[in-house]
Amino acid sequence: MSEGAVKKEERRKFQAIKGTRDILPPETALWNRVGFGEIRLPIFEETELFARSIGGDTDVVAKEMYSFVDKAVPDIERASGEAFAREVLFATGDAFADYVEKFEGFLERVKKAYRSGEIPHTEANRNGIEKLEKYRAVALERVQWGDLNTSPEAVADYTAAAAAFLWHMQLGYPMSLRPEATASVCRAYIEHNMQQLPQPVKLYCIGPMFRRERPQKGRYRQFYQIDAEVLGGTDAPAIDAEVIEMVMTFFDRLGLEGVQLDINCIGDKKCRPKYVELLRAELSKVKDKLGADSQRRIETNPLRVLDSKLESEQKLIEAMPHIADHLCEECAENYRGVKKELELRGVKYRENWRLVRGLDYYMRTTFEITAPGLGSQNAVCGGGRYDGLMELLGGPRTNATGFAIGEDRLILSLLETGHSPLATRHAPLLYIAWMGEKAYAAAIRAAKDLRNAGFSVELPPVEQKFGKALGQADKLGARFALILGDNEVSSGEWTLKTLADGKQEKLRESDLVEHLKKQL
Ligand code: HAM
């Protein structure tokens, strides 16, 4: 591949796959009070988008993605491969020219599909097409193209090369189910020119992510994230601090106790490479005492060694140089700023120099929040700053920071620390216990009036004895039960029961809504 072609390929901007799309605010409802807009991202994107963002050597990209080739050219797919090749190679006699003609026509179709981009412009395909042209020229020199029947061997090289090419050709772009959302959010920011909007752009996204990890408690192959990103504008430490404050407040409101915030600064393009070299040199000195994974990582990504949980390595790792002592002045200043801003907001943190995170796009601030009751998979949130990512994806240089909450772990931790799965927020305010045909008609009316007034109402679809209905109301956590029998309907005096203390009141239908409003 020529130098120019590489550059062009690198500059190629990522786009949402045809048939998938981003749904942006204001099309979506606003995540309101905190000023974040919802973005709904496709579940799959080009593998290359994730590889370039997260890093080809990371576990997520190298081992954990669910990938497939999205073939856009079914007719070529059908016709290529062994069957076709064999047909061409083993044909002899009169029929040979026909086969070659058919094959030539087929190759024309392949080349056209390549030119139009239907077949991806990957390095392998580009080389394959070049080779094919070369073999074809050689074959043409050796034989009169119109006189194939007399010398079929002469084109054997060509057809063999063509068959091999077709066999190995990549007929579509490699795709992957998203292992995270940040790369897609950046792709969407660039694709939809969001740098032209007032900055920063604040987006959130909730949905399933996919990683082929070894399943265990709190670790799933399909899991859910609540992801929030702040894109564009300044790289002021106040933004990192505010984003961290937001997620800590969210956990606090949910009643999640015992959370621990760890922060770190991992430097930038200027200072990190020097630290990584120093770390590599220091780790190499104790290489023999490290496990196989860490030994390998000394070469591929020494920072990841700091992440090791292996008991036997802990003492050695603790003795390694700390990145905080090797930051350039700008990064050190930024880190001091983040800590000060957190303190101003009353957010408690712990500095953890070993917090490097498993994704390559971070620079400067990284953070992680752990919660109780989860065992070894105890991170409920991870995030950090990634100012260089947008540029890496072919967009403008853009400051950005964000985080993702692991929703499964969040819920697991809430359950393990004694929060009831029957969150009262979802309990109906009022349960209608009705018996009798006339009562049912009144119950439907009441449900409609109450719902219109904004109350949540449970109307049982079939008749139940009052005892059973009240038991059900209790189980659902309703605050009130409206008791409607035929007697109540004919007298016009309805009964409202407060379930906590058993208090009963008589009401007229027309007073029901106002009466409840006063109670709340
Ligand atoms: P992450 O640390 O890879 O960061 O994932 C964030 C959170 O997702 C983790 O803290 C964890 O709670 C949850 N999580 C990850 N893998 C699994 C799994 N297999 N099963 C259950 N939960 C899991 C990111 O994904 C970044 N995109 C976060 C970010 C956003 N950084 C900047 N902006």
Coordinates of C-alpha atoms and ligand atoms in Angstrom, one line a residue:
M1 CA 0.0 0.0 0.0
S2 CA 1.4 3.4 -0.9
E3 CA 2.2 6.0 1.7
G4 CA -0.6 8.2 0.3
A5 CA -3.1 5.4 0.6
V6 CA -2.2 4.8 4.3
K7 CA -2.6 8.5 5.1
K8 CA -5.9 8.6 3.3
E9 CA -7.1 5.5 5.1
E10 CA -6.1 7.0 8.5
R11 CA -7.9 10.3 7.7
R12 CA -11.1 8.5 6.7
K13 CA -13.8 9.7 9.0
F14 CA -15.9 7.2 10.7
Q15 CA -19.6 7.2 10.0
A16 CA -22.5 5.4 11.5
I17 CA -23.1 2.2 9.5
K18 CA -25.7 2.5 6.8
G19 CA -29.0 1.5 8.3
T20 CA -27.9 2.5 11.8
R21 CA -28.2 6.1 13.1
D22 CA -27.7 8.3 16.1
I23 CA -30.7 9.9 17.7
L24 CA -29.7 13.3 19.0
P25 CA -31.3 15.9 21.2
P26 CA -33.7 17.6 20.9
E27 CA -35.2 14.6 19.2
T28 CA -34.8 12.8 22.5
A29 CA -36.2 14.1 25.8
L30 CA -33.7 16.1 27.7
W31 CA -31.8 14.7 30.7
N32 CA -33.1 17.8 32.0
R33 CA -32.0 19.4 35.2
V34 CA -28.3 18.6 34.8
G35 CA -28.4 19.8 31.2
F36 CA -27.4 16.6 29.5
G37 CA -29.1 15.5 26.2
E38 CA -29.7 11.9 25.4
I39 CA -28.0 10.3 22.5
R40 CA -29.1 6.9 21.3
L41 CA -26.2 5.2 19.6
P42 CA -26.1 2.1 17.3
I43 CA -25.3 -1.2 19.0
F44 CA -22.6 -2.0 16.4
E45 CA -20.0 0.1 14.7
E46 CA -16.9 -0.6 12.6
T47 CA -14.4 -2.6 14.6
E48 CA -11.7 -0.1 13.5
L49 CA -13.5 2.7 15.4
F50 CA -13.1 0.8 18.7
A51 CA -9.6 -0.5 17.9
R52 CA -8.4 3.0 17.2
S53 CA -10.1 4.6 20.2
I54 CA -9.7 2.0 22.9
G55 CA -6.4 0.7 21.6
G56 CA -5.5 -2.5 19.7
D57 CA -3.5 -4.0 22.5
T58 CA -6.1 -3.6 25.2
D59 CA -8.0 -6.6 26.5
V60 CA -11.3 -5.1 25.4
V61 CA -10.2 -4.9 21.7
A62 CA -7.7 -7.8 21.5
K63 CA -9.8 -10.4 23.3
E64 CA -13.3 -9.3 24.2
M65 CA -15.2 -7.9 21.3
Y66 CA -18.0 -9.7 19.5
S67 CA -17.1 -9.1 15.9
F68 CA -18.4 -10.1 12.5
V69 CA -18.0 -9.1 8.9
D70 CA -20.9 -7.2 7.5
K71 CA -21.0 -8.5 3.9
A72 CA -22.6 -5.9 1.6
V73 CA -22.3 -7.9 -1.6
P74 CA -24.2 -11.2 -1.4
D75 CA -23.9 -12.1 -5.1
I76 CA -20.1 -11.9 -4.9
E77 CA -20.2 -13.8 -1.6
R78 CA -22.2 -16.5 -3.2
A79 CA -20.1 -16.8 -6.3
S80 CA -16.7 -16.6 -4.7
G81 CA -14.8 -19.3 -2.8
E82 CA -13.7 -22.8 -3.5
A83 CA -16.6 -24.0 -5.7
F84 CA -16.1 -21.3 -8.2
A85 CA -12.3 -21.6 -8.2
R86 CA -12.4 -25.3 -8.7
E87 CA -14.8 -24.9 -11.6
V88 CA -12.3 -22.6 -13.3
L89 CA -9.2 -24.5 -12.5
F90 CA -10.3 -28.0 -13.5
A91 CA -12.2 -27.2 -16.6
T92 CA -10.7 -28.3 -19.8
G93 CA -11.4 -28.5 -23.5
D94 CA -14.1 -26.5 -25.2
A95 CA -15.8 -25.3 -22.0
F96 CA -12.6 -23.7 -20.7
A97 CA -13.1 -20.4 -22.6
D98 CA -16.6 -20.2 -21.3
Y99 CA -15.5 -20.5 -17.8
V100 CA -12.8 -17.9 -18.2
E101 CA -15.3 -15.6 -19.7
K102 CA -17.6 -16.1 -16.8
F103 CA -14.7 -15.6 -14.4
E104 CA -13.6 -12.4 -16.2
G105 CA -17.1 -11.0 -15.9
F106 CA -17.2 -11.9 -12.3
L107 CA -13.9 -10.2 -11.6
E108 CA -15.1 -7.1 -13.4
R109 CA -18.0 -7.1 -10.9
V110 CA -15.6 -7.5 -8.0
K111 CA -13.5 -4.6 -9.2
K112 CA -16.5 -2.4 -9.7
A113 CA -17.7 -3.2 -6.2
Y114 CA -14.2 -2.3 -4.9
R115 CA -14.1 1.0 -6.8
S116 CA -17.6 2.0 -5.5
G117 CA -16.6 1.1 -1.9
E118 CA -19.1 -1.8 -1.7
I119 CA -16.1 -4.0 -0.9
P120 CA -14.0 -2.3 1.7
H121 CA -10.7 -0.6 0.9
T122 CA -8.7 -2.6 3.3
E123 CA -5.0 -3.2 2.8
A124 CA -5.6 -6.9 2.0
N125 CA -8.1 -6.1 -0.7
R126 CA -6.0 -3.4 -2.2
N127 CA -3.0 -5.7 -2.5
G128 CA -5.2 -8.5 -3.8
I129 CA -6.6 -6.3 -6.6
E130 CA -3.1 -5.1 -7.5
K131 CA -1.8 -8.7 -7.7
L132 CA -4.7 -9.8 -9.8
E133 CA -4.0 -7.1 -12.4
K134 CA -0.4 -8.1 -12.5
Y135 CA -1.2 -11.8 -13.1
R136 CA -3.7 -10.9 -15.7
A137 CA -1.1 -8.9 -17.6
V138 CA 1.3 -11.7 -17.4
A139 CA -1.3 -14.2 -18.7
L140 CA -2.2 -11.8 -21.5
E141 CA 1.4 -11.7 -22.6
R142 CA 1.7 -15.5 -22.8
V143 CA -1.4 -16.3 -24.6
Q144 CA -3.7 -15.0 -27.3
W145 CA -6.7 -14.2 -25.1
G146 CA -9.1 -15.2 -28.0
D147 CA -7.4 -18.6 -28.3
L148 CA -7.8 -19.9 -24.8
N149 CA -8.9 -23.4 -25.8
T150 CA -5.5 -24.3 -27.3
S151 CA -3.4 -23.3 -24.3
P152 CA -5.4 -23.4 -21.1
E153 CA -2.3 -23.8 -18.9
A154 CA -1.2 -20.3 -19.8
V155 CA -3.9 -18.7 -17.9
A156 CA -3.7 -21.1 -14.9
D157 CA -1.5 -18.6 -13.0
Y158 CA -4.0 -15.9 -13.5
T159 CA -7.0 -18.0 -12.5
A160 CA -5.2 -19.5 -9.5
A161 CA -4.3 -16.0 -8.3
A162 CA -7.8 -14.8 -8.8
A163 CA -9.3 -17.8 -7.0
A164 CA -6.9 -17.3 -4.0
F165 CA -7.7 -13.6 -4.0
L166 CA -11.4 -14.2 -3.9
W167 CA -11.0 -16.8 -1.2
H168 CA -9.2 -14.4 1.0
M169 CA -10.9 -11.2 0.1
Q170 CA -12.7 -9.3 2.8
L171 CA -16.1 -8.8 1.4
G172 CA -17.3 -6.4 4.1
Y173 CA -16.2 -4.1 6.8
P174 CA -15.5 -5.8 10.2
M175 CA -18.1 -4.8 12.7
S176 CA -18.2 -5.2 16.5
L177 CA -20.9 -5.0 19.1
R178 CA -20.1 -1.9 21.1
P179 CA -18.0 -2.7 24.2
E180 CA -18.5 0.8 25.5
A181 CA -20.0 4.1 24.4
T182 CA -17.3 6.8 24.4
A183 CA -15.9 5.9 20.9
S184 CA -19.3 6.1 19.4
V185 CA -20.2 9.4 21.1
C186 CA -17.0 10.9 19.6
R187 CA -17.8 9.4 16.2
A188 CA -21.3 11.0 16.4
Y189 CA -19.8 14.3 17.6
I190 CA -17.6 14.5 14.5
E191 CA -20.1 13.1 12.1
H192 CA -22.8 15.6 13.1
N193 CA -20.5 18.6 13.3
M194 CA -21.4 19.1 17.0
Q195 CA -18.3 21.4 17.3
Q196 CA -20.6 24.0 15.8
L197 CA -23.0 23.9 18.7
P198 CA -22.5 25.9 21.8
Q199 CA -19.7 24.1 23.8
P200 CA -19.4 22.0 25.8
V201 CA -21.9 19.5 24.4
K202 CA -23.2 17.3 27.2
L203 CA -24.5 13.9 26.2
Y204 CA -25.7 10.8 28.0
C205 CA -26.6 7.4 26.8
I206 CA -28.0 4.3 28.5
G207 CA -27.9 0.9 27.0
P208 CA -26.3 -2.5 26.7
M209 CA -22.6 -3.1 26.0
F210 CA -20.9 -6.3 25.1
R211 CA -17.6 -7.8 26.2
R212 CA -16.5 -11.4 26.0
E213 CA -15.2 -11.6 29.5
R214 CA -15.2 -14.6 31.9
P215 CA -18.6 -14.3 33.5
Q216 CA -18.7 -14.0 37.3
K217 CA -20.6 -12.0 39.9
G218 CA -20.9 -8.4 38.6
R219 CA -19.3 -9.3 35.3
Y220 CA -21.4 -10.1 32.4
R221 CA -21.0 -10.4 28.6
Q222 CA -24.0 -8.2 28.0
F223 CA -24.1 -5.4 30.6
Y224 CA -25.7 -2.0 30.9
Q225 CA -24.0 1.3 31.2
I226 CA -25.2 4.8 32.0
D227 CA -22.6 6.9 30.1
A228 CA -22.2 10.6 30.3
E229 CA -19.7 12.8 28.3
V230 CA -18.8 16.5 28.3
L231 CA -17.4 17.3 24.9
G232 CA -15.7 20.5 23.7
G233 CA -15.0 23.8 25.5
T234 CA -12.1 24.2 27.9
D235 CA -10.1 21.5 29.7
A236 CA -10.6 23.3 33.0
P237 CA -10.3 21.0 36.1
A238 CA -13.7 22.3 37.2
I239 CA -15.3 20.2 34.5
D240 CA -13.7 17.0 35.7
A241 CA -14.7 17.8 39.2
E242 CA -18.2 18.7 38.3
V243 CA -18.7 15.5 36.4
I244 CA -17.4 13.5 39.4
E245 CA -19.6 15.5 41.7
M246 CA -22.6 14.7 39.5
V247 CA -22.1 10.9 39.7
M248 CA -21.3 11.0 43.4
T249 CA -24.5 13.0 44.0
F250 CA -26.4 10.5 41.9
F251 CA -25.1 7.6 44.0
D252 CA -26.0 9.5 47.2
R253 CA -29.5 10.1 46.1
L254 CA -30.0 6.4 45.4
G255 CA -28.9 5.8 48.9
L256 CA -25.8 3.9 47.9
E257 CA -23.5 3.9 50.9
G258 CA -19.8 3.2 51.3
V259 CA -18.7 4.3 47.9
Q260 CA -15.0 5.0 47.4
L261 CA -13.7 7.5 44.8
D262 CA -10.2 6.9 43.5
I263 CA -8.5 9.5 41.3
N264 CA -5.2 9.7 39.5
C265 CA -3.5 11.8 36.8
I266 CA -1.8 9.8 34.1
G267 CA -0.1 12.7 32.2
D268 CA -0.3 13.5 28.5
K269 CA 1.5 12.9 25.3
K270 CA 4.4 15.0 26.5
C271 CA 5.2 13.4 29.9
R272 CA 3.7 10.0 29.9
P273 CA 6.0 8.3 27.3
K274 CA 9.0 9.2 29.5
Y275 CA 7.4 7.7 32.6
V276 CA 6.4 4.6 30.7
E277 CA 10.0 4.1 29.6
L278 CA 11.2 4.5 33.2
L279 CA 8.6 2.1 34.4
R280 CA 9.5 -0.4 31.7
A281 CA 13.2 -0.2 32.8
E282 CA 12.3 -0.6 36.4
L283 CA 10.0 -3.5 35.8
S284 CA 12.6 -5.2 33.6
K285 CA 14.9 -5.3 36.6
V286 CA 12.5 -7.5 38.5
K287 CA 11.0 -9.3 35.4
D288 CA 11.9 -12.8 36.7
K289 CA 9.8 -12.3 39.8
L290 CA 6.7 -11.2 37.9
G291 CA 4.0 -13.4 36.6
A292 CA 3.6 -14.3 32.9
D293 CA 0.9 -11.6 32.2
S294 CA 3.0 -8.8 33.7
Q295 CA 6.1 -10.1 32.0
R296 CA 4.3 -9.7 28.7
R297 CA 2.9 -6.3 29.6
I298 CA 6.4 -4.9 30.2
E299 CA 6.7 -5.0 26.5
T300 CA 3.2 -4.2 25.3
N301 CA 1.9 -1.8 28.0
P302 CA 3.8 -1.4 31.2
L303 CA 1.2 0.8 32.8
R304 CA -1.2 -2.1 32.9
V305 CA 1.2 -4.0 35.2
L306 CA 0.2 -1.4 37.9
D307 CA -3.3 -2.8 37.6
S308 CA -2.2 -6.3 38.6
K309 CA -4.1 -8.0 41.5
L310 CA -1.6 -10.9 41.8
E311 CA -0.6 -11.2 45.4
S312 CA 3.0 -12.1 44.7
E313 CA 3.6 -9.0 42.7
Q314 CA 2.2 -6.4 45.0
K315 CA 5.4 -5.6 47.0
L316 CA 7.4 -5.2 43.8
I317 CA 4.8 -2.9 42.2
E318 CA 4.5 -0.8 45.3
A319 CA 8.2 0.0 44.9
M320 CA 7.8 1.3 41.4
P321 CA 8.2 5.0 40.5
H322 CA 4.9 7.0 40.8
I323 CA 3.7 8.9 37.8
A324 CA 2.8 11.9 40.0
D325 CA 6.6 12.5 40.4
H326 CA 7.1 12.6 36.6
L327 CA 4.3 14.8 35.3
C328 CA 5.1 17.8 33.2
E329 CA 4.3 21.2 34.8
E330 CA 1.0 21.6 32.9
C331 CA -0.3 18.2 33.9
A332 CA 0.8 18.6 37.5
E333 CA -0.9 22.0 37.6
N334 CA -4.1 20.4 36.1
Y335 CA -4.0 17.6 38.7
R336 CA -3.7 20.1 41.6
G337 CA -6.6 22.0 40.1
V338 CA -8.8 18.9 39.9
K339 CA -8.1 18.1 43.6
K340 CA -8.8 21.7 44.6
E341 CA -12.1 21.7 42.7
L342 CA -13.2 18.4 44.3
E343 CA -12.4 19.8 47.7
L344 CA -14.4 23.0 47.0
R345 CA -17.4 20.7 46.2
G346 CA -16.9 18.6 49.3
V347 CA -16.2 15.5 47.3
K348 CA -14.0 13.0 49.2
Y349 CA -11.4 11.2 47.2
R350 CA -8.4 9.0 47.6
E351 CA -5.3 9.4 45.3
N352 CA -4.4 6.1 43.8
W353 CA -1.3 6.3 41.7
R354 CA -1.9 2.8 40.3
L355 CA -5.3 3.7 38.7
V356 CA -4.4 3.6 35.0
R357 CA -7.7 2.2 33.5
G358 CA -7.9 -0.4 30.8
L359 CA -8.6 1.9 27.8
D360 CA -5.9 3.8 25.9
Y361 CA -7.7 7.1 25.2
Y362 CA -7.3 8.6 28.6
M363 CA -5.0 11.5 29.5
R364 CA -4.6 13.4 32.7
T365 CA -7.5 12.7 35.0
T366 CA -8.7 9.2 35.5
F367 CA -11.1 8.0 38.2
E368 CA -13.0 5.0 39.4
I369 CA -15.7 4.5 42.0
T370 CA -16.1 1.3 44.0
A371 CA -19.1 0.2 45.9
P372 CA -19.6 -2.5 48.7
G373 CA -21.2 -5.9 48.3
L374 CA -19.7 -6.7 44.9
G375 CA -16.7 -8.9 45.6
S376 CA -13.8 -8.6 43.2
Q377 CA -15.7 -6.8 40.5
N378 CA -16.4 -3.8 42.7
A379 CA -16.0 -0.8 40.3
V380 CA -19.4 0.8 39.7
C381 CA -18.1 3.7 37.7
G382 CA -15.0 4.5 35.7
G383 CA -14.1 7.6 33.7
G384 CA -11.6 10.3 32.9
R385 CA -10.4 12.9 30.4
Y386 CA -9.7 12.0 26.8
D387 CA -8.7 15.3 25.0
G388 CA -6.8 13.5 22.2
L389 CA -9.4 11.0 21.1
M390 CA -11.5 13.2 18.7
E391 CA -8.4 14.1 16.7
L392 CA -7.4 10.4 16.5
L393 CA -10.7 9.7 14.9
G394 CA -10.3 12.3 12.2
G395 CA -12.1 15.1 14.0
P396 CA -11.0 18.5 15.3
R397 CA -8.9 18.7 18.5
T398 CA -11.5 18.6 21.3
N399 CA -11.3 18.5 25.0
A400 CA -13.5 15.9 26.5
T401 CA -14.2 14.1 29.8
G402 CA -16.8 11.6 31.0
F403 CA -17.7 8.4 32.8
A404 CA -19.8 5.3 32.6
I405 CA -21.7 3.7 35.5
G406 CA -22.1 -0.1 35.4
E407 CA -25.8 -0.3 35.9
D408 CA -25.8 -4.0 36.7
R409 CA -23.2 -3.6 39.4
L410 CA -25.0 -0.5 40.8
I411 CA -28.2 -2.5 41.2
L412 CA -26.4 -5.5 42.6
S413 CA -24.7 -3.3 45.2
L414 CA -28.0 -1.6 46.2
L415 CA -29.5 -5.0 46.7
E416 CA -26.6 -6.4 48.6
T417 CA -26.6 -3.4 50.9
G418 CA -30.2 -4.0 51.9
H419 CA -32.2 -1.8 49.5
S420 CA -35.5 -3.4 48.6
P421 CA -36.0 -4.3 45.0
L422 CA -39.5 -2.9 45.4
A423 CA -38.5 0.7 45.2
T424 CA -41.4 2.7 46.4
R425 CA -41.0 5.1 43.5
H426 CA -42.7 2.4 41.3
A427 CA -45.3 1.4 43.8
P428 CA -48.8 2.7 42.8
L429 CA -50.1 5.5 44.9
L430 CA -53.6 4.0 45.0
Y431 CA -55.0 0.6 44.5
I432 CA -58.7 0.3 43.5
A433 CA -60.4 -2.6 45.2
W434 CA -63.6 -3.1 43.3
M435 CA -66.4 -5.7 43.4
G436 CA -69.5 -5.9 41.3
E437 CA -70.5 -4.7 37.8
K438 CA -71.6 -1.2 38.7
A439 CA -68.5 -0.8 40.9
Y440 CA -66.3 -1.8 38.0
A441 CA -67.7 1.0 35.8
A442 CA -67.1 3.5 38.6
A443 CA -63.6 2.1 39.2
I444 CA -62.7 2.6 35.5
R445 CA -63.9 6.2 35.8
A446 CA -62.0 6.8 39.0
A447 CA -58.8 5.4 37.5
K448 CA -59.1 7.6 34.5
D449 CA -59.7 10.8 36.6
L450 CA -56.8 10.0 39.0
R451 CA -54.4 9.2 36.2
N452 CA -55.3 12.4 34.4
A453 CA -54.4 14.2 37.6
G454 CA -51.0 12.6 37.5
F455 CA -51.5 9.8 40.2
S456 CA -50.3 6.3 39.6
V457 CA -53.2 3.9 40.0
E458 CA -53.4 0.1 39.9
L459 CA -56.8 -1.1 38.6
P460 CA -57.1 -4.9 38.9
P461 CA -58.4 -6.3 35.6
V462 CA -60.6 -9.0 37.2
E463 CA -62.8 -9.0 40.2
Q464 CA -61.2 -9.9 43.6
K465 CA -62.7 -10.3 47.0
F466 CA -61.9 -7.2 49.1
G467 CA -59.6 -9.1 51.5
K468 CA -57.5 -10.4 48.6
A469 CA -57.5 -7.0 46.9
L470 CA -56.3 -5.2 50.0
G471 CA -53.6 -7.8 50.5
Q472 CA -52.4 -7.2 47.0
A473 CA -52.4 -3.4 47.5
D474 CA -50.2 -3.9 50.5
K475 CA -47.8 -6.2 48.7
L476 CA -47.4 -3.6 45.9
G477 CA -46.6 -0.9 48.5
A478 CA -49.6 1.3 47.6
R479 CA -50.3 4.1 50.0
F480 CA -54.1 4.2 49.6
A481 CA -56.8 1.7 48.6
L482 CA -60.1 2.9 47.2
I483 CA -62.8 0.5 48.2
L484 CA -65.7 0.3 45.7
G485 CA -68.6 -2.1 46.1
D486 CA -72.1 -1.8 44.7
N487 CA -73.2 -0.3 48.0
E488 CA -70.6 2.5 47.8
V489 CA -71.7 3.2 44.2
S490 CA -75.4 3.4 45.0
S491 CA -74.9 5.6 48.1
G492 CA -72.3 7.8 46.4
E493 CA -70.1 7.5 49.4
W494 CA -66.8 6.0 48.5
T495 CA -64.2 4.6 51.0
L496 CA -60.6 5.6 50.9
K497 CA -58.3 3.6 53.1
T498 CA -54.8 4.7 54.2
L499 CA -52.9 1.4 54.2
A500 CA -50.2 2.3 56.7
D501 CA -52.6 3.0 59.6
G502 CA -55.9 1.5 58.4
K503 CA -57.6 4.8 58.6
Q504 CA -60.8 4.9 56.5
E505 CA -62.6 8.0 55.1
K506 CA -65.8 8.5 53.2
L507 CA -65.7 10.6 50.1
R508 CA -67.9 11.6 47.2
E509 CA -66.6 10.8 43.7
S510 CA -66.3 14.5 42.8
D511 CA -64.0 15.1 45.8
L512 CA -61.6 12.3 45.2
V513 CA -58.9 14.0 43.2
E514 CA -58.8 17.2 45.3
H515 CA -58.8 15.2 48.5
L516 CA -55.8 13.1 47.4
K517 CA -53.9 16.2 46.2
K518 CA -54.3 17.7 49.7
Q519 CA -52.9 14.5 51.3
L520 CA -49.6 14.6 49.3
Ligands
HAM1 P1 -15.0 1.0 31.9 O1 -14.3 1.1 33.2 O2 -14.5 0.0 30.9 O3 -15.1 2.4 31.2 O4 -16.5 0.6 32.2 C1 -17.3 1.4 33.1 C2 -18.1 0.6 34.0 O5 -18.9 -0.4 33.3 C3 -17.3 -0.3 35.0 O6 -16.8 0.5 36.1 C4 -18.2 -1.3 35.4 O7 -19.1 -0.9 36.4 C5 -19.1 -1.5 34.1 N1 -18.6 -2.7 33.4 C6 -17.6 -2.9 32.6 N2 -17.5 -4.1 32.1 C7 -18.5 -4.8 32.7 C8 -19.0 -6.2 32.6 N3 -18.4 -7.1 31.8 N4 -20.0 -6.5 33.3 C9 -20.7 -5.6 34.1 N5 -20.3 -4.3 34.2 C10 -19.2 -3.9 33.5 C11 -15.7 2.7 30.0 O8 -16.4 1.9 29.5 C12 -15.5 4.1 29.6 N6 -16.2 4.2 28.2 C13 -16.0 5.1 30.6 C14 -15.9 6.5 30.1 C15 -16.8 7.3 29.6 N7 -14.7 7.2 30.1 C16 -14.9 8.4 29.6 N8 -16.2 8.5 29.3

